[in-house]
Tab-separated table of C-alpha atoms and ligand atoms in Angstrom:
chain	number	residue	atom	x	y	z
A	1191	UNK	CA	61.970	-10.064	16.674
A	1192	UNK	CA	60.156	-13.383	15.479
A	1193	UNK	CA	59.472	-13.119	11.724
A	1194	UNK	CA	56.103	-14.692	10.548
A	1195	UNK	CA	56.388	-15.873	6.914
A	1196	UNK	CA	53.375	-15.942	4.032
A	1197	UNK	CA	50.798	-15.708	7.301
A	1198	UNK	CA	51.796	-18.976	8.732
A	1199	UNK	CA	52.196	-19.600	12.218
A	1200	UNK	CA	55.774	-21.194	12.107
A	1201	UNK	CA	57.688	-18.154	13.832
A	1202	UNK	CA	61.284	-18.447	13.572
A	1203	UNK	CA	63.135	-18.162	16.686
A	1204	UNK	CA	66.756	-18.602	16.654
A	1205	UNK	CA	67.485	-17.832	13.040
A	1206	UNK	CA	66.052	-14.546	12.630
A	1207	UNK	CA	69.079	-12.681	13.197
A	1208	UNK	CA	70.964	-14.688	10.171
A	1209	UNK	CA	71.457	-13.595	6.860
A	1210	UNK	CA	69.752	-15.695	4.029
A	1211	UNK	CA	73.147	-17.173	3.458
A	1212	UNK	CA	73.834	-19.046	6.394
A	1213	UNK	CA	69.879	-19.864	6.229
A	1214	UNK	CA	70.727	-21.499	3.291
A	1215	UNK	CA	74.063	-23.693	4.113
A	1216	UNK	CA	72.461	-25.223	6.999
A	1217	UNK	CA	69.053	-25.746	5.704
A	1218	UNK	CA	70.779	-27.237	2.463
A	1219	UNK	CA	72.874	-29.347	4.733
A	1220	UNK	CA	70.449	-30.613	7.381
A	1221	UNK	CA	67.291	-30.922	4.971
A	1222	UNK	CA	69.378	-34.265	3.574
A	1223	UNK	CA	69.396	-35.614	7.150
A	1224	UNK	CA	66.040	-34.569	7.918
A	1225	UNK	CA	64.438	-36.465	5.175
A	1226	UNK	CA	65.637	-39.255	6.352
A	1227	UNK	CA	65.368	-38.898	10.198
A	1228	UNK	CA	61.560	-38.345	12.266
A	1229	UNK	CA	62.812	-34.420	11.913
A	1230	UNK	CA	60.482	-34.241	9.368
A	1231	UNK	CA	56.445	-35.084	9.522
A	1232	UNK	CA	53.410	-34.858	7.419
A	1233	UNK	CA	50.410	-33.008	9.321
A	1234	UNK	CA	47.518	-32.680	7.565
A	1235	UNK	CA	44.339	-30.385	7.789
A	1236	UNK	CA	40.862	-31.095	6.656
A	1237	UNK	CA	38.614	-29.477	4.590
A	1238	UNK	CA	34.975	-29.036	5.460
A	1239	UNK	CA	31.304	-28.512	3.693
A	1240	UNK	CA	29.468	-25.459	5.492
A	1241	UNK	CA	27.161	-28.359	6.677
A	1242	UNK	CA	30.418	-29.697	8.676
A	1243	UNK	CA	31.384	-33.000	6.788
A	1244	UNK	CA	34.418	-33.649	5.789
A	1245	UNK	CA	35.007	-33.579	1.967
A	1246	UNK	CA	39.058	-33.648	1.567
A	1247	UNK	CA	42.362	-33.168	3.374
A	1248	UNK	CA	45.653	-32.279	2.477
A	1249	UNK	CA	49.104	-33.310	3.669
A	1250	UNK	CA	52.004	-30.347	4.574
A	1251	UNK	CA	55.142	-30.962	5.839
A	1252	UNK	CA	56.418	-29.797	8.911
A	1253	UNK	CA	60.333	-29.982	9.958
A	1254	UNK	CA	61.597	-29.426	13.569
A	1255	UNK	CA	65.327	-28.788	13.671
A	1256	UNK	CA	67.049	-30.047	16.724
A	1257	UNK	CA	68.839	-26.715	17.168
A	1258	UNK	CA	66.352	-24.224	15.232
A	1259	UNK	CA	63.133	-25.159	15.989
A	1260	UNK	CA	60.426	-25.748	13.344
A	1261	UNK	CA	61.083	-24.605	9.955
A	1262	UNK	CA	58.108	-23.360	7.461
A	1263	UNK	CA	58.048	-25.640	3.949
A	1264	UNK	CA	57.512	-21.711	2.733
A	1265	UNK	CA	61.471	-21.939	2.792
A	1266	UNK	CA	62.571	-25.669	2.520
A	1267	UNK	CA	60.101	-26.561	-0.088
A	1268	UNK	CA	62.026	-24.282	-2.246
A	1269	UNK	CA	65.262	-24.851	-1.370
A	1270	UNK	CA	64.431	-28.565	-1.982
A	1271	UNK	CA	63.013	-27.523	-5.465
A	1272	UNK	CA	66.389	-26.296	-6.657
A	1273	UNK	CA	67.958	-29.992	-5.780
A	1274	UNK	CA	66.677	-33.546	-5.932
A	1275	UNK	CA	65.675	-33.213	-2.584
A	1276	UNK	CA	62.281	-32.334	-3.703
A	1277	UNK	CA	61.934	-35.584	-5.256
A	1278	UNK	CA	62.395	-37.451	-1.962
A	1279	UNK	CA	60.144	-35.118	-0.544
A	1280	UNK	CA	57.402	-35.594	-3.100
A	1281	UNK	CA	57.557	-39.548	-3.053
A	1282	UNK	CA	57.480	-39.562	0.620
A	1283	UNK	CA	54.473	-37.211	0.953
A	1284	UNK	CA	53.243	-39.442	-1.846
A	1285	UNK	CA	53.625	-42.570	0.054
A	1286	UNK	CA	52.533	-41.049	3.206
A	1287	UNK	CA	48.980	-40.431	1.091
A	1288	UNK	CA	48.792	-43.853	0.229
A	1289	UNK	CA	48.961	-45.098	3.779
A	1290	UNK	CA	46.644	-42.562	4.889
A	1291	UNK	CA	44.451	-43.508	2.251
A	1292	UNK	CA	44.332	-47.505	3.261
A	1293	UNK	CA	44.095	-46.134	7.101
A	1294	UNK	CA	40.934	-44.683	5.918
A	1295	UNK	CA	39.422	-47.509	4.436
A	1296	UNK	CA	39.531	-49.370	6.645
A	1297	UNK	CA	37.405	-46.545	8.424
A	1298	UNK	CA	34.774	-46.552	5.475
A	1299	UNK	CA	35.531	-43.016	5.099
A	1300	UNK	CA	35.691	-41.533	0.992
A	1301	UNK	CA	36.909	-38.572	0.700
A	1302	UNK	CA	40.400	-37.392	-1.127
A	1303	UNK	CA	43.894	-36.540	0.253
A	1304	UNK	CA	45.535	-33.740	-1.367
A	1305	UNK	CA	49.155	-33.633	-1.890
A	1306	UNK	CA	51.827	-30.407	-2.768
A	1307	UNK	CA	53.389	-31.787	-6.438
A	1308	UNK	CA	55.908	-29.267	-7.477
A	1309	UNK	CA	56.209	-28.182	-10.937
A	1310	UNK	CA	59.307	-29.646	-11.294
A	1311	UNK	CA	58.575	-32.925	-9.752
A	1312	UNK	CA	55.294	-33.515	-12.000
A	1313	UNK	CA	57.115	-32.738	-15.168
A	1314	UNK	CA	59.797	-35.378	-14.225
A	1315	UNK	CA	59.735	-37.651	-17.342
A	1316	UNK	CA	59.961	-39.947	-14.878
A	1317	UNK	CA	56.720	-39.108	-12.664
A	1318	UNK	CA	54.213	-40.554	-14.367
A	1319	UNK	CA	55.615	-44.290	-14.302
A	1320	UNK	CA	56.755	-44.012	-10.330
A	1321	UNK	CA	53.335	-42.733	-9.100
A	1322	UNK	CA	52.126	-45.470	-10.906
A	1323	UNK	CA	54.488	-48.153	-8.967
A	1324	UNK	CA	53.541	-46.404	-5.821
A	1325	UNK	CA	49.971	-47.229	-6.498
A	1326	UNK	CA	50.143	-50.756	-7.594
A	1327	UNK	CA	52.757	-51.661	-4.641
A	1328	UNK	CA	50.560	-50.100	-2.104
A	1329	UNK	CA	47.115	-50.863	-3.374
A	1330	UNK	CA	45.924	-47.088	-2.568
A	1331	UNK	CA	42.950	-45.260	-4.654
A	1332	UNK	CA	44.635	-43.268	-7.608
A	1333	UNK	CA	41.104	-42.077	-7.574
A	1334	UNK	CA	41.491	-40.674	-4.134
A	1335	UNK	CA	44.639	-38.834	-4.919
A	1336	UNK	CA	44.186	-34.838	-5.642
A	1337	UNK	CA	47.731	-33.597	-6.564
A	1338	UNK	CA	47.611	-30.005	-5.831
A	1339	UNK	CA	50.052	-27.341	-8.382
A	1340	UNK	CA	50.647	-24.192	-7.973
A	1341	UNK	CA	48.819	-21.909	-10.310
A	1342	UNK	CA	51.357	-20.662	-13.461
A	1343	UNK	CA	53.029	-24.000	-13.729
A	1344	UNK	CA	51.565	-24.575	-17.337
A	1345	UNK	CA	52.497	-21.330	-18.903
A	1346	UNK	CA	55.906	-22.911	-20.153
A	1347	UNK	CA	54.012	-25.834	-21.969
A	1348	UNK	CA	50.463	-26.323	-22.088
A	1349	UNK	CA	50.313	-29.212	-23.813
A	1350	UNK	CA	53.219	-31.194	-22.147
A	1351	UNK	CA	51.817	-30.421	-18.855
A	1352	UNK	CA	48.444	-31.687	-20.262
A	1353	UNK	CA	49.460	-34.839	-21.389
A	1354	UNK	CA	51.042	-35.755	-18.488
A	1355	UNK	CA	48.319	-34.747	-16.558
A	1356	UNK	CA	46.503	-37.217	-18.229
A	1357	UNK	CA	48.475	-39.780	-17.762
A	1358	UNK	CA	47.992	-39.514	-14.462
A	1359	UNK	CA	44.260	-38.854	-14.877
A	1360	UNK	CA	44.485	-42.752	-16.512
A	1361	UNK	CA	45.531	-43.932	-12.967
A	1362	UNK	CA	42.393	-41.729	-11.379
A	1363	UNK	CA	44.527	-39.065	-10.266
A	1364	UNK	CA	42.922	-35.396	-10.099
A	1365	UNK	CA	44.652	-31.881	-10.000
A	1366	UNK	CA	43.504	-28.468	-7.941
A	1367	UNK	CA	45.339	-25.753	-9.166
A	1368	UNK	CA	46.330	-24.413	-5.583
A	1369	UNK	CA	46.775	-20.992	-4.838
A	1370	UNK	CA	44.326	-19.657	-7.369
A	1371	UNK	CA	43.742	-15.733	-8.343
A	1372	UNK	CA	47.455	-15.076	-7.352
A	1373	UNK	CA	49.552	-16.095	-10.356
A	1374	UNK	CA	49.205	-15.575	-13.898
A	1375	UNK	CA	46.319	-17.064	-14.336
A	1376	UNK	CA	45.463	-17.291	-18.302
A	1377	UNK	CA	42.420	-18.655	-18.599
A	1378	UNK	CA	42.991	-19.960	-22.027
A	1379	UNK	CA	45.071	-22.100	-21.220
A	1380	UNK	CA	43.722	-23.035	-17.974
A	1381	UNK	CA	40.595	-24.442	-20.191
A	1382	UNK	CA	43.206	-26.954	-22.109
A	1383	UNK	CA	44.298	-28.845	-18.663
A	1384	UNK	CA	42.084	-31.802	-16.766
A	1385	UNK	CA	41.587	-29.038	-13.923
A	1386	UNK	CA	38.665	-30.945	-11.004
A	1387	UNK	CA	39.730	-28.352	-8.319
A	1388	UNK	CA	40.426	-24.461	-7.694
A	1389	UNK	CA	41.535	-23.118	-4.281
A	1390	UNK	CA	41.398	-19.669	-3.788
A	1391	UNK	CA	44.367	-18.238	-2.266
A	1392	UNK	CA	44.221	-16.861	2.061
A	1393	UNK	CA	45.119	-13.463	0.301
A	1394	UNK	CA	41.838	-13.605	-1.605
A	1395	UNK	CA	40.235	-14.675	1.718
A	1396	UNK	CA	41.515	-12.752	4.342
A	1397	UNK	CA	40.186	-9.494	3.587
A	1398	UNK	CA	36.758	-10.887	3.525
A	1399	UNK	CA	33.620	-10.316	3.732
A	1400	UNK	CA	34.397	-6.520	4.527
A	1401	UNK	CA	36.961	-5.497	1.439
A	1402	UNK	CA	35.270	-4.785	-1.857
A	1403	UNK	CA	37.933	-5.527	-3.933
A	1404	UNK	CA	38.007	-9.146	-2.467
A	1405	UNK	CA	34.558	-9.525	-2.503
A	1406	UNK	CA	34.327	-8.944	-6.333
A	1407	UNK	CA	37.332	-11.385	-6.676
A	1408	UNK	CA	36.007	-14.393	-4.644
A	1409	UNK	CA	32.375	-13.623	-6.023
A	1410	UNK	CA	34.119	-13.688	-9.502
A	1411	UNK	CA	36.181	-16.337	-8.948
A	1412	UNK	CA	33.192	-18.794	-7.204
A	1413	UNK	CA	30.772	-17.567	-10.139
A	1414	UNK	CA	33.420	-18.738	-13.030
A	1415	UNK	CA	34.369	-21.912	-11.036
A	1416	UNK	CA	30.463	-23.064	-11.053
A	1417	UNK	CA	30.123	-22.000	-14.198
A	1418	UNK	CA	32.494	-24.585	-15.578
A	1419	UNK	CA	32.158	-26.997	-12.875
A	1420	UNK	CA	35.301	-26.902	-10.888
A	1421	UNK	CA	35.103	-27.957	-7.133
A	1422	UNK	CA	36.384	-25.043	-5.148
A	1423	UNK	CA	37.894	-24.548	-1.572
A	1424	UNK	CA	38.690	-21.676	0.217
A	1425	UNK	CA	41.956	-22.111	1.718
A	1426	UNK	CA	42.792	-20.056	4.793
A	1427	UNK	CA	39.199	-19.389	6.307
A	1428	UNK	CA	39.507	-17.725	9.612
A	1429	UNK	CA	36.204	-16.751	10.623
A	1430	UNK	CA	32.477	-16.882	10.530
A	1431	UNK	CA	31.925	-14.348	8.632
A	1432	UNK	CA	34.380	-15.092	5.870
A	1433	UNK	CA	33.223	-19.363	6.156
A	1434	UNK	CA	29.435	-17.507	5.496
A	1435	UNK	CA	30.347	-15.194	2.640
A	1436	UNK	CA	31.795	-18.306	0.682
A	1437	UNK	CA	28.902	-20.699	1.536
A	1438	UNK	CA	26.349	-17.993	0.490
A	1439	UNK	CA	28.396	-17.601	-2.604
A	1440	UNK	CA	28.870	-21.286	-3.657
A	1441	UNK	CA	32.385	-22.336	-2.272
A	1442	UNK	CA	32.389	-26.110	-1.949
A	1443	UNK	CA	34.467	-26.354	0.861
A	1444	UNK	CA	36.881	-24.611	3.371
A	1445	UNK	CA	39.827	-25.296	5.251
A	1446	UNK	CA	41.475	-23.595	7.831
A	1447	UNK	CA	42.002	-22.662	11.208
A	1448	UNK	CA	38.442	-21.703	11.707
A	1449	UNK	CA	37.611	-25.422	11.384
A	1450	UNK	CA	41.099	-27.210	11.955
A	1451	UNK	CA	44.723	-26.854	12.070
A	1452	UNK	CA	47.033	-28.640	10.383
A	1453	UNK	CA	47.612	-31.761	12.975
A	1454	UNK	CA	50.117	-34.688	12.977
A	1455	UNK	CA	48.104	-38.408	11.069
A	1456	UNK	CA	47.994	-40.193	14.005
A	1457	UNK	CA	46.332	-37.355	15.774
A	1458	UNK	CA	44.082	-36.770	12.738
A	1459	UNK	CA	42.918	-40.769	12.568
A	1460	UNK	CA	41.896	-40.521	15.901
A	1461	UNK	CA	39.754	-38.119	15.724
A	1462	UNK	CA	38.254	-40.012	12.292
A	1463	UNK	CA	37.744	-43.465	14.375
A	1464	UNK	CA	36.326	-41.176	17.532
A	1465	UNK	CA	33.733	-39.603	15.127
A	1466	UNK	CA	32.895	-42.770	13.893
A	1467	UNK	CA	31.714	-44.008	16.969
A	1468	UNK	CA	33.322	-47.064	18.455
A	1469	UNK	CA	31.336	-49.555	16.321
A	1470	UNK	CA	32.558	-48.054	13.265
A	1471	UNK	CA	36.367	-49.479	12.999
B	670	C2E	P1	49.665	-24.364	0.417
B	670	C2E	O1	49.642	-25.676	-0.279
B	670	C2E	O2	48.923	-23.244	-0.225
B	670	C2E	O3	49.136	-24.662	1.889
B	670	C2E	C1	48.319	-23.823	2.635
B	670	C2E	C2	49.094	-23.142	3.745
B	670	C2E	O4	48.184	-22.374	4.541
B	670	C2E	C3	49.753	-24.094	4.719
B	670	C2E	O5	50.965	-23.479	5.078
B	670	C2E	C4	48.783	-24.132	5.894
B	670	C2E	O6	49.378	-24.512	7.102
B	670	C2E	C5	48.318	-22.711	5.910
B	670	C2E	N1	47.011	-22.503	6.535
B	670	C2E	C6	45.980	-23.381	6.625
B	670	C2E	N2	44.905	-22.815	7.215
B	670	C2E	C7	45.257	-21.547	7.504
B	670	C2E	C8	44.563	-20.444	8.125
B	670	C2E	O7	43.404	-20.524	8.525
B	670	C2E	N3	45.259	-19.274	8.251
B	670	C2E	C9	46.541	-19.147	7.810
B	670	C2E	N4	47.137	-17.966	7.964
B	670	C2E	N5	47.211	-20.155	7.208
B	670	C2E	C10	46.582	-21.345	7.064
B	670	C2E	P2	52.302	-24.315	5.273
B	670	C2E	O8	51.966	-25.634	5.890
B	670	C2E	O9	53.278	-23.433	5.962
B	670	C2E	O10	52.784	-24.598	3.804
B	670	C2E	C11	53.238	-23.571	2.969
B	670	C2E	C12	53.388	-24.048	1.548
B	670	C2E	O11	54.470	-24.969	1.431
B	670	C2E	C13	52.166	-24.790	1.034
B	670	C2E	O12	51.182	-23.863	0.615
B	670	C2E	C14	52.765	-25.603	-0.099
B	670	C2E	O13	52.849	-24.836	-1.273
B	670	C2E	C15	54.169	-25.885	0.400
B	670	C2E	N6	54.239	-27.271	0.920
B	670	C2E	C16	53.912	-27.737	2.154
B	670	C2E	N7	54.128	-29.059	2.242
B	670	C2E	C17	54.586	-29.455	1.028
B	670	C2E	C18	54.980	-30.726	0.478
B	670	C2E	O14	54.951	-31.778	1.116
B	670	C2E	N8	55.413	-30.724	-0.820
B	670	C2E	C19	55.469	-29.575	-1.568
B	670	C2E	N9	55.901	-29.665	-2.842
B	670	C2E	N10	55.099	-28.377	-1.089
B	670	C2E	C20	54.659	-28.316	0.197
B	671	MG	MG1	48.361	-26.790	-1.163
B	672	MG	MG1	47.449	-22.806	-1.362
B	673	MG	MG1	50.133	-21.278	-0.567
């Protein structure tokens, strides 16, 4: 009985007979190790215009266990959120965006990486001031960075998570509120934060274009989103019909499996340099 988890394709072989509990001690105990052993990878998956260029990408992390095969980030990222672990994770992903960012470059491509930034992690008092290190030490494009949060972070404190959104606006920095239309989404307050980006949640999208329920949702959502000028992606397209219902109805852009999986970088820049012909280097 392999269990799929939040419609991802990790399937969980091994582990599906054990309780949550023993989940837990051995994740807990192994994530330590895998953070700092190749167990654990960023892929990354691109986002794409309806005409087919590439506006964005954003980094996930994969881990293979040596005895329990790959595990989704739907269950480590969370476990990892409860302990500091999440802060490793977040400044490796962070530095992994950096070097992707020079790698591309030096390809003359433009376009933004995306990176998961737990609510936790970006109210770290700390935050601020170490992205900024990052960025200076590596010589990467704050400007090029999109930190993706998860939609309801703000509803403790507006304006704390606004100023230090700012602050990391100051070092070009931009923020997508990711999984949009599933959270508690008060718009009120939604208005107060330095918001560039929306992406509609696979739950909004998957039912489309024959569910009228989702239809009014996405129409409403792409509608309000041009309205005040956010850049929006659709994040789990599947199909032609769905990747034609959101181009017809505004969407920006579009990612998923219709277009691209999530791959390994290396695989990923060599498919940017083979596009680019070989002249282009
Ligand atoms: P997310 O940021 O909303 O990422 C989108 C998820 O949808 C990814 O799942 C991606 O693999 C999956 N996906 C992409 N295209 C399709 C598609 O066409 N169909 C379907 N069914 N799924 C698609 P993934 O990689 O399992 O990540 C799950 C969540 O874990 C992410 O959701 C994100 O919230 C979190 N996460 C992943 N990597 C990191 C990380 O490095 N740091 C943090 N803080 N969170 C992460
Ligand atoms: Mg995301
Ligand atoms: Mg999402
Ligand atoms: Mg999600």
């Amino acid at each position: 009985r392999a269990k799929r988890l939040g419609g991802n394709r990790t399937v969980f072989y091994d582990h599906t007979l054990q309780t949550e509990f023993e989940q837990r001690l051995w994740m807990e105990k192994d994530l330590t190790l895998a953070l700092n052993t190749s167990q654990l990878a960023m892929h990354i998956q691109p986002q794409y215009a309806r005409d087919g260029r590439i506006t964005g990408a954003e980094l996930l992390a994969r881990w293979t266990h040596p005895d329990q095969g790959p595990v989704s980030p739907a269950l480590f990222v969370p476990l990892a959120e409860e302990t500091s672990l999440i802060n490793h994770l977040t400044y490796w992903s962070l530095g992994v965006a950096c070097q992707a960012l020079l790698d591309l470059q030096g390809l003359d491509e433009t376009y933004p990486i995306s990176v998961n930034i737990s609510p936790k992690v970006l109210m770290d008092p700390g935050f601020g001031e170490a992205v900024r290190g990052l960025l200076k030490r590596s010589g990467a494009p704050g400007n090029r960075l999109i930190f993706e949060i998860t939609e309801g972070v703000w509803i403790q404190d507006v304006e704390a998570t606004a100023r230090r959104m700012r602050e990391l606006n100051r070092l070009g920095i931009r923020f997508s509120i990711d999984d949009f239309g599933t959270g508690y989404s008060n718009l009120s307050s939604l208005m107060r934060l330095p918001i560039f980006e929306l992406k509609i949640d696979q739950s909004l999208i998957r039912n489309l274009p024959g569910d009228p329920d989702s239809i009014a949702i996405a129409r409403l959502i792409l509608a309000m989103a041009g309205q005040l000028d956010f850049w929006v992606v659709a994040e789990g397209v599947e199909d032609e019909p769905q990747a034609d219902f959101l181009a017809r109805h505004g969407c920006d852009a579009m990612q998923g499996y219709l277009f691209a999986r999530p791959m390994p970088i290396d695989d990923w820049l060599g498919s940017v340099r083979q596009r680019r012909g070989p002249s282009g280097h």
